[in-house]
mmCIF file with all atom_site columns, C-alpha atoms in Angstrom:
data_model
loop_
_atom_site.group_PDB
_atom_site.id
_atom_site.type_symbol
_atom_site.label_atom_id
_atom_site.label_alt_id
_atom_site.label_comp_id
_atom_site.label_asym_id
_atom_site.label_entity_id
_atom_site.label_seq_id
_atom_site.pdbx_PDB_ins_code
_atom_site.Cartn_x
_atom_site.Cartn_y
_atom_site.Cartn_z
_atom_site.occupancy
_atom_site.B_iso_or_equiv
_atom_site.pdbx_formal_charge
_atom_site.auth_seq_id
_atom_site.auth_comp_id
_atom_site.auth_asym_id
_atom_site.auth_atom_id
_atom_site.pdbx_PDB_model_num
ATOM 1   C CA . MET A 1 1   ? -23.717 -40.937 -33.163 1.00 0.00 ? 31  MET A CA 1
ATOM 2   C CA . GLN A 1 2   ? -25.416 -43.529 -30.810 1.00 0.00 ? 32  GLN A CA 1
ATOM 3   C CA . ASN A 1 3   ? -22.458 -45.757 -31.243 1.00 0.00 ? 33  ASN A CA 1
ATOM 4   C CA . PHE A 1 4   ? -19.989 -42.897 -30.382 1.00 0.00 ? 34  PHE A CA 1
ATOM 5   C CA . LEU A 1 5   ? -21.827 -42.078 -27.032 1.00 0.00 ? 35  LEU A CA 1
ATOM 6   C CA . ASN A 1 6   ? -21.817 -45.628 -25.844 1.00 0.00 ? 36  ASN A CA 1
ATOM 7   C CA . SER A 1 7   ? -18.253 -46.279 -26.837 1.00 0.00 ? 37  SER A CA 1
ATOM 8   C CA . LYS A 1 8   ? -15.404 -45.981 -24.239 1.00 0.00 ? 38  LYS A CA 1
ATOM 9   C CA . THR A 1 9   ? -14.003 -42.759 -26.157 1.00 0.00 ? 39  THR A CA 1
ATOM 10  C CA . GLY A 1 10  ? -17.394 -41.137 -26.336 1.00 0.00 ? 40  GLY A CA 1
ATOM 11  C CA . LYS A 1 11  ? -17.877 -41.668 -22.503 1.00 0.00 ? 41  LYS A CA 1
ATOM 12  C CA . THR A 1 12  ? -14.219 -40.533 -21.865 1.00 0.00 ? 42  THR A CA 1
ATOM 13  C CA . SER A 1 13  ? -14.757 -37.208 -23.848 1.00 0.00 ? 43  SER A CA 1
ATOM 14  C CA . TYR A 1 14  ? -18.102 -36.267 -22.287 1.00 0.00 ? 44  TYR A CA 1
ATOM 15  C CA . PHE A 1 15  ? -16.440 -36.921 -18.863 1.00 0.00 ? 45  PHE A CA 1
ATOM 16  C CA . ILE A 1 16  ? -13.503 -34.666 -19.700 1.00 0.00 ? 46  ILE A CA 1
ATOM 17  C CA . ILE A 1 17  ? -15.818 -32.017 -21.063 1.00 0.00 ? 47  ILE A CA 1
ATOM 18  C CA . GLY A 1 18  ? -18.047 -32.212 -17.978 1.00 0.00 ? 48  GLY A CA 1
ATOM 19  C CA . PHE A 1 19  ? -14.907 -32.127 -15.556 1.00 0.00 ? 49  PHE A CA 1
ATOM 20  C CA . ALA A 1 20  ? -13.602 -28.965 -17.453 1.00 0.00 ? 50  ALA A CA 1
ATOM 21  C CA . VAL A 1 21  ? -17.021 -27.303 -17.262 1.00 0.00 ? 51  VAL A CA 1
ATOM 22  C CA . VAL A 1 22  ? -17.186 -27.863 -13.374 1.00 0.00 ? 52  VAL A CA 1
ATOM 23  C CA . LEU A 1 23  ? -13.511 -26.737 -13.007 1.00 0.00 ? 53  LEU A CA 1
ATOM 24  C CA . THR A 1 24  ? -14.346 -23.446 -14.929 1.00 0.00 ? 54  THR A CA 1
ATOM 25  C CA . ILE A 1 25  ? -17.366 -22.790 -12.904 1.00 0.00 ? 55  ILE A CA 1
ATOM 26  C CA . VAL A 1 26  ? -15.412 -23.304 -9.363  1.00 0.00 ? 56  VAL A CA 1
ATOM 27  C CA . PHE A 1 27  ? -12.667 -21.148 -10.905 1.00 0.00 ? 57  PHE A CA 1
ATOM 28  C CA . LEU A 1 28  ? -15.344 -18.302 -11.685 1.00 0.00 ? 58  LEU A CA 1
ATOM 29  C CA . VAL A 1 29  ? -17.048 -18.468 -8.260  1.00 0.00 ? 59  VAL A CA 1
ATOM 30  C CA . VAL A 1 30  ? -13.575 -18.413 -6.358  1.00 0.00 ? 60  VAL A CA 1
ATOM 31  C CA . ASN A 1 31  ? -12.157 -15.376 -8.381  1.00 0.00 ? 61  ASN A CA 1
ATOM 32  C CA . ASN A 1 32  ? -15.499 -13.590 -8.024  1.00 0.00 ? 62  ASN A CA 1
ATOM 33  C CA . SER A 1 33  ? -15.526 -13.813 -4.270  1.00 0.00 ? 63  SER A CA 1
ATOM 34  C CA . LYS A 1 34  ? -12.140 -12.596 -4.097  1.00 0.00 ? 64  LYS A CA 1
ATOM 35  C CA . LEU A 1 35  ? -12.921 -9.769  -6.500  1.00 0.00 ? 65  LEU A CA 1
ATOM 36  C CA . THR A 1 36  ? -16.005 -8.960  -4.451  1.00 0.00 ? 66  THR A CA 1
ATOM 37  C CA . ALA A 1 37  ? -13.893 -8.891  -1.199  1.00 0.00 ? 67  ALA A CA 1
ATOM 38  C CA . SER A 1 38  ? -11.319 -6.586  -2.851  1.00 0.00 ? 68  SER A CA 1
ATOM 39  C CA . LEU A 1 39  ? -13.992 -4.181  -3.856  1.00 0.00 ? 69  LEU A CA 1
ATOM 40  C CA . LYS A 1 40  ? -15.297 -3.867  -0.414  1.00 0.00 ? 70  LYS A CA 1
ATOM 41  C CA . ALA A 1 41  ? -11.731 -3.428  1.215   1.00 0.00 ? 71  ALA A CA 1
ATOM 42  C CA . PRO A 1 42  ? -10.263 -0.141  2.397   1.00 0.00 ? 72  PRO A CA 1
ATOM 43  C CA . LYS A 1 43  ? -7.490  1.232   -0.063  1.00 0.00 ? 73  LYS A CA 1
ATOM 44  C CA . ILE A 1 44  ? -4.969  3.828   1.194   1.00 0.00 ? 74  ILE A CA 1
ATOM 45  C CA . VAL A 1 45  ? -3.786  6.339   -1.748  1.00 0.00 ? 75  VAL A CA 1
ATOM 46  C CA . PHE A 1 46  ? -0.979  8.783   -0.907  1.00 0.00 ? 76  PHE A CA 1
ATOM 47  C CA . LYS A 1 47  ? -0.738  12.093  -2.828  1.00 0.00 ? 77  LYS A CA 1
ATOM 48  C CA . GLU A 1 48  ? 2.884   11.406  -3.031  1.00 0.00 ? 78  GLU A CA 1
ATOM 49  C CA . ASN A 1 49  ? 5.254   8.753   -1.269  1.00 0.00 ? 79  ASN A CA 1
ATOM 50  C CA . VAL A 1 50  ? 8.588   10.728  -1.649  1.00 0.00 ? 80  VAL A CA 1
ATOM 51  C CA . HIS A 1 51  ? 9.245   14.171  -0.634  1.00 0.00 ? 81  HIS A CA 1
ATOM 52  C CA . ASP A 1 52  ? 12.675  15.879  -1.136  1.00 0.00 ? 82  ASP A CA 1
ATOM 53  C CA . PHE A 1 53  ? 13.654  18.800  1.154   1.00 0.00 ? 83  PHE A CA 1
ATOM 54  C CA . GLY A 1 54  ? 16.419  19.586  -1.090  1.00 0.00 ? 84  GLY A CA 1
ATOM 55  C CA . LYS A 1 55  ? 19.605  21.315  0.084   1.00 0.00 ? 85  LYS A CA 1
ATOM 56  C CA . VAL A 1 56  ? 19.238  22.242  3.706   1.00 0.00 ? 86  VAL A CA 1
ATOM 57  C CA . PRO A 1 57  ? 21.665  23.458  6.502   1.00 0.00 ? 87  PRO A CA 1
ATOM 58  C CA . ARG A 1 58  ? 22.756  21.255  9.463   1.00 0.00 ? 88  ARG A CA 1
ATOM 59  C CA . GLY A 1 59  ? 20.768  21.776  12.609  1.00 0.00 ? 89  GLY A CA 1
ATOM 60  C CA . PRO A 1 60  ? 17.146  22.463  11.957  1.00 0.00 ? 90  PRO A CA 1
ATOM 61  C CA . GLU A 1 61  ? 14.180  19.977  12.415  1.00 0.00 ? 91  GLU A CA 1
ATOM 62  C CA . LEU A 1 62  ? 12.350  19.396  9.069   1.00 0.00 ? 92  LEU A CA 1
ATOM 63  C CA . GLN A 1 63  ? 8.787   18.652  8.938   1.00 0.00 ? 93  GLN A CA 1
ATOM 64  C CA . TYR A 1 64  ? 6.617   17.154  6.330   1.00 0.00 ? 94  TYR A CA 1
ATOM 65  C CA . ASN A 1 65  ? 3.096   15.969  6.157   1.00 0.00 ? 95  ASN A CA 1
ATOM 66  C CA . PHE A 1 66  ? 2.184   13.065  3.803   1.00 0.00 ? 96  PHE A CA 1
ATOM 67  C CA . ARG A 1 67  ? -1.541  13.230  2.789   1.00 0.00 ? 97  ARG A CA 1
ATOM 68  C CA . PHE A 1 68  ? -3.649  10.268  1.974   1.00 0.00 ? 98  PHE A CA 1
ATOM 69  C CA . THR A 1 69  ? -7.144  9.298   1.139   1.00 0.00 ? 99  THR A CA 1
ATOM 70  C CA . ASN A 1 70  ? -9.202  6.026   1.713   1.00 0.00 ? 100 ASN A CA 1
ATOM 71  C CA . LYS A 1 71  ? -10.247 5.281   -1.781  1.00 0.00 ? 101 LYS A CA 1
ATOM 72  C CA . GLY A 1 72  ? -11.852 2.028   -0.786  1.00 0.00 ? 102 GLY A CA 1
ATOM 73  C CA . ASN A 1 73  ? -15.293 0.942   0.141   1.00 0.00 ? 103 ASN A CA 1
ATOM 74  C CA . SER A 1 74  ? -14.776 0.218   3.956   1.00 0.00 ? 104 SER A CA 1
ATOM 75  C CA . ASN A 1 75  ? -13.108 1.927   6.857   1.00 0.00 ? 105 ASN A CA 1
ATOM 76  C CA . LEU A 1 76  ? -9.303  2.385   6.719   1.00 0.00 ? 106 LEU A CA 1
ATOM 77  C CA . ASN A 1 77  ? -7.355  1.897   9.863   1.00 0.00 ? 107 ASN A CA 1
ATOM 78  C CA . ILE A 1 78  ? -3.728  3.043   10.223  1.00 0.00 ? 108 ILE A CA 1
ATOM 79  C CA . GLU A 1 79  ? -2.403  0.571   12.715  1.00 0.00 ? 109 GLU A CA 1
ATOM 80  C CA . ARG A 1 80  ? 0.960   2.185   13.217  1.00 0.00 ? 110 ARG A CA 1
ATOM 81  C CA . VAL A 1 81  ? 3.861   3.983   11.645  1.00 0.00 ? 111 VAL A CA 1
ATOM 82  C CA . GLN A 1 82  ? 7.679   2.898   11.965  1.00 0.00 ? 112 GLN A CA 1
ATOM 83  C CA . THR A 1 83  ? 10.629  4.917   10.898  1.00 0.00 ? 113 THR A CA 1
ATOM 84  C CA . SER A 1 84  ? 13.913  3.572   9.741   1.00 0.00 ? 114 SER A CA 1
ATOM 85  C CA . CYS A 1 85  ? 16.001  5.833   12.020  1.00 0.00 ? 115 CYS A CA 1
ATOM 86  C CA . GLY A 1 86  ? 15.976  7.567   15.389  1.00 0.00 ? 116 GLY A CA 1
ATOM 87  C CA . CYS A 1 87  ? 16.584  10.913  13.903  1.00 0.00 ? 117 CYS A CA 1
ATOM 88  C CA . THR A 1 88  ? 13.139  10.410  12.044  1.00 0.00 ? 118 THR A CA 1
ATOM 89  C CA . GLY A 1 89  ? 9.691   10.806  14.043  1.00 0.00 ? 119 GLY A CA 1
ATOM 90  C CA . ALA A 1 90  ? 6.088   10.049  12.421  1.00 0.00 ? 120 ALA A CA 1
ATOM 91  C CA . THR A 1 91  ? 2.726   10.135  13.993  1.00 0.00 ? 121 THR A CA 1
ATOM 92  C CA . VAL A 1 92  ? -0.721  9.289   12.324  1.00 0.00 ? 122 VAL A CA 1
ATOM 93  C CA . GLY A 1 93  ? -2.324  12.567  13.806  1.00 0.00 ? 123 GLY A CA 1
ATOM 94  C CA . GLU A 1 94  ? -5.473  12.800  16.099  1.00 0.00 ? 124 GLU A CA 1
ATOM 95  C CA . LYS A 1 95  ? -7.244  9.741   14.571  1.00 0.00 ? 125 LYS A CA 1
ATOM 96  C CA . SER A 1 96  ? -6.325  6.373   13.083  1.00 0.00 ? 126 SER A CA 1
ATOM 97  C CA . ASP A 1 97  ? -9.838  5.293   11.387  1.00 0.00 ? 127 ASP A CA 1
ATOM 98  C CA . TYR A 1 98  ? -10.843 6.856   8.173   1.00 0.00 ? 128 TYR A CA 1
ATOM 99  C CA . ALA A 1 99  ? -14.074 6.398   6.228   1.00 0.00 ? 129 ALA A CA 1
ATOM 100 C CA . LYS A 1 100 ? -14.549 6.071   2.470   1.00 0.00 ? 130 LYS A CA 1
ATOM 101 C CA . ASN A 1 101 ? -13.089 9.179   0.787   1.00 0.00 ? 131 ASN A CA 1
ATOM 102 C CA . GLU A 1 102 ? -11.998 10.615  4.020   1.00 0.00 ? 132 GLU A CA 1
ATOM 103 C CA . SER A 1 103 ? -8.353  12.135  4.176   1.00 0.00 ? 133 SER A CA 1
ATOM 104 C CA . GLY A 1 104 ? -5.702  12.298  6.572   1.00 0.00 ? 134 GLY A CA 1
ATOM 105 C CA . GLU A 1 105 ? -1.947  12.659  7.174   1.00 0.00 ? 135 GLU A CA 1
ATOM 106 C CA . ILE A 1 106 ? 1.174   11.259  8.347   1.00 0.00 ? 136 ILE A CA 1
ATOM 107 C CA . LYS A 1 107 ? 3.341   13.830  10.101  1.00 0.00 ? 137 LYS A CA 1
ATOM 108 C CA . VAL A 1 108 ? 7.121   13.455  9.554   1.00 0.00 ? 138 VAL A CA 1
ATOM 109 C CA . ASN A 1 109 ? 9.887   15.062  11.582  1.00 0.00 ? 139 ASN A CA 1
ATOM 110 C CA . PHE A 1 110 ? 13.502  14.717  10.551  1.00 0.00 ? 140 PHE A CA 1
ATOM 111 C CA . SER A 1 111 ? 16.402  16.145  12.512  1.00 0.00 ? 141 SER A CA 1
ATOM 112 C CA . THR A 1 112 ? 19.395  17.342  10.715  1.00 0.00 ? 142 THR A CA 1
ATOM 113 C CA . GLN A 1 113 ? 21.470  17.673  13.707  1.00 0.00 ? 143 GLN A CA 1
ATOM 114 C CA . GLY A 1 114 ? 24.891  16.049  13.638  1.00 0.00 ? 144 GLY A CA 1
ATOM 115 C CA . ARG A 1 115 ? 24.087  14.725  10.034  1.00 0.00 ? 145 ARG A CA 1
ATOM 116 C CA . GLU A 1 116 ? 25.754  15.774  6.718   1.00 0.00 ? 146 GLU A CA 1
ATOM 117 C CA . GLY A 1 117 ? 25.585  14.822  3.045   1.00 0.00 ? 147 GLY A CA 1
ATOM 118 C CA . HIS A 1 118 ? 22.735  13.014  1.261   1.00 0.00 ? 148 HIS A CA 1
ATOM 119 C CA . GLN A 1 119 ? 19.984  11.620  3.680   1.00 0.00 ? 149 GLN A CA 1
ATOM 120 C CA . GLU A 1 120 ? 17.169  9.318   2.918   1.00 0.00 ? 150 GLU A CA 1
ATOM 121 C CA . LYS A 1 121 ? 14.696  7.940   5.532   1.00 0.00 ? 151 LYS A CA 1
ATOM 122 C CA . THR A 1 122 ? 11.798  5.738   5.331   1.00 0.00 ? 152 THR A CA 1
ATOM 123 C CA . ILE A 1 123 ? 8.542   5.562   6.987   1.00 0.00 ? 153 ILE A CA 1
ATOM 124 C CA . ILE A 1 124 ? 6.436   2.456   6.889   1.00 0.00 ? 154 ILE A CA 1
ATOM 125 C CA . VAL A 1 125 ? 2.710   2.887   7.414   1.00 0.00 ? 155 VAL A CA 1
ATOM 126 C CA . TYR A 1 126 ? 0.857   -0.453  8.624   1.00 0.00 ? 156 TYR A CA 1
ATOM 127 C CA . ALA A 1 127 ? -2.753  -0.199  7.500   1.00 0.00 ? 157 ALA A CA 1
ATOM 128 C CA . ASN A 1 128 ? -5.555  -2.779  7.064   1.00 0.00 ? 158 ASN A CA 1
ATOM 129 C CA . ASP A 1 129 ? -5.447  -2.228  3.249   1.00 0.00 ? 159 ASP A CA 1
ATOM 130 C CA . PRO A 1 130 ? -5.323  -5.838  1.790   1.00 0.00 ? 160 PRO A CA 1
ATOM 131 C CA . GLN A 1 131 ? -3.553  -4.665  -1.243  1.00 0.00 ? 161 GLN A CA 1
ATOM 132 C CA . ASN A 1 132 ? -0.975  -2.231  0.658   1.00 0.00 ? 162 ASN A CA 1
ATOM 133 C CA . PRO A 1 133 ? -0.602  -3.425  4.255   1.00 0.00 ? 163 PRO A CA 1
ATOM 134 C CA . GLN A 1 134 ? 2.819   -1.744  4.484   1.00 0.00 ? 164 GLN A CA 1
ATOM 135 C CA . GLY A 1 135 ? 3.012   1.495   2.479   1.00 0.00 ? 165 GLY A CA 1
ATOM 136 C CA . VAL A 1 136 ? 6.607   3.021   2.495   1.00 0.00 ? 166 VAL A CA 1
ATOM 137 C CA . LEU A 1 137 ? 7.082   6.819   2.542   1.00 0.00 ? 167 LEU A CA 1
ATOM 138 C CA . THR A 1 138 ? 10.378  8.535   2.025   1.00 0.00 ? 168 THR A CA 1
ATOM 139 C CA . VAL A 1 139 ? 11.766  11.793  3.036   1.00 0.00 ? 169 VAL A CA 1
ATOM 140 C CA . LYS A 1 140 ? 15.278  13.001  1.715   1.00 0.00 ? 170 LYS A CA 1
ATOM 141 C CA . CYS A 1 141 ? 17.545  15.920  1.812   1.00 0.00 ? 171 CYS A CA 1
ATOM 142 C CA . ASP A 1 142 ? 21.063  16.934  1.007   1.00 0.00 ? 172 ASP A CA 1
ATOM 143 C CA . ILE A 1 143 ? 22.635  18.509  4.239   1.00 0.00 ? 173 ILE A CA 1
ATOM 144 C CA . ASP A 1 144 ? 25.016  21.210  3.454   1.00 0.00 ? 174 ASP A CA 1
ATOM 145 C CA . THR A 1 145 ? 27.365  21.977  6.491   1.00 0.00 ? 175 THR A CA 1
ATOM 146 C CA . ASN A 1 146 ? 28.671  25.132  4.752   1.00 0.00 ? 176 ASN A CA 1
ATOM 147 C CA . MET A 1 147 ? 25.070  26.606  4.864   1.00 0.00 ? 177 MET A CA 1
ATOM 148 C CA . ASP A 1 148 ? 24.029  28.848  7.641   1.00 0.00 ? 178 ASP A CA 1
ATOM 149 C CA . TYR A 1 149 ? 21.311  27.881  9.920   1.00 0.00 ? 179 TYR A CA 1
#
């Protein structure tokens, strides 16, 4: 055994084993710090991401509130909301900061005036959730021009 330890092969083997141990430790430390950071982060969870108004007449303004909860461990900040079309409006409401387990809503308005057929509009919610910084919500409907308003 002593001869093996003093040989070139033995020294190389111990070097490789030692290097592998050091790399494993570094890997575990880095991943643990990422895991710890993600556990402390805010997390936006929507009750639903899509709302279908179904068949509707042309003319009325449709409204829907997407409910969400901060399921993370630090404050959630809704930075802004952006709609895919001028016929759609969205607001955060009265506040934009939500503590752990606090709920809120994104209020969406969709104007059916001048539109017909299948409609699908998206709302992008920008938040400080590192796993979901741009949440996508969708409203859709089928506008029937033969229905009375």
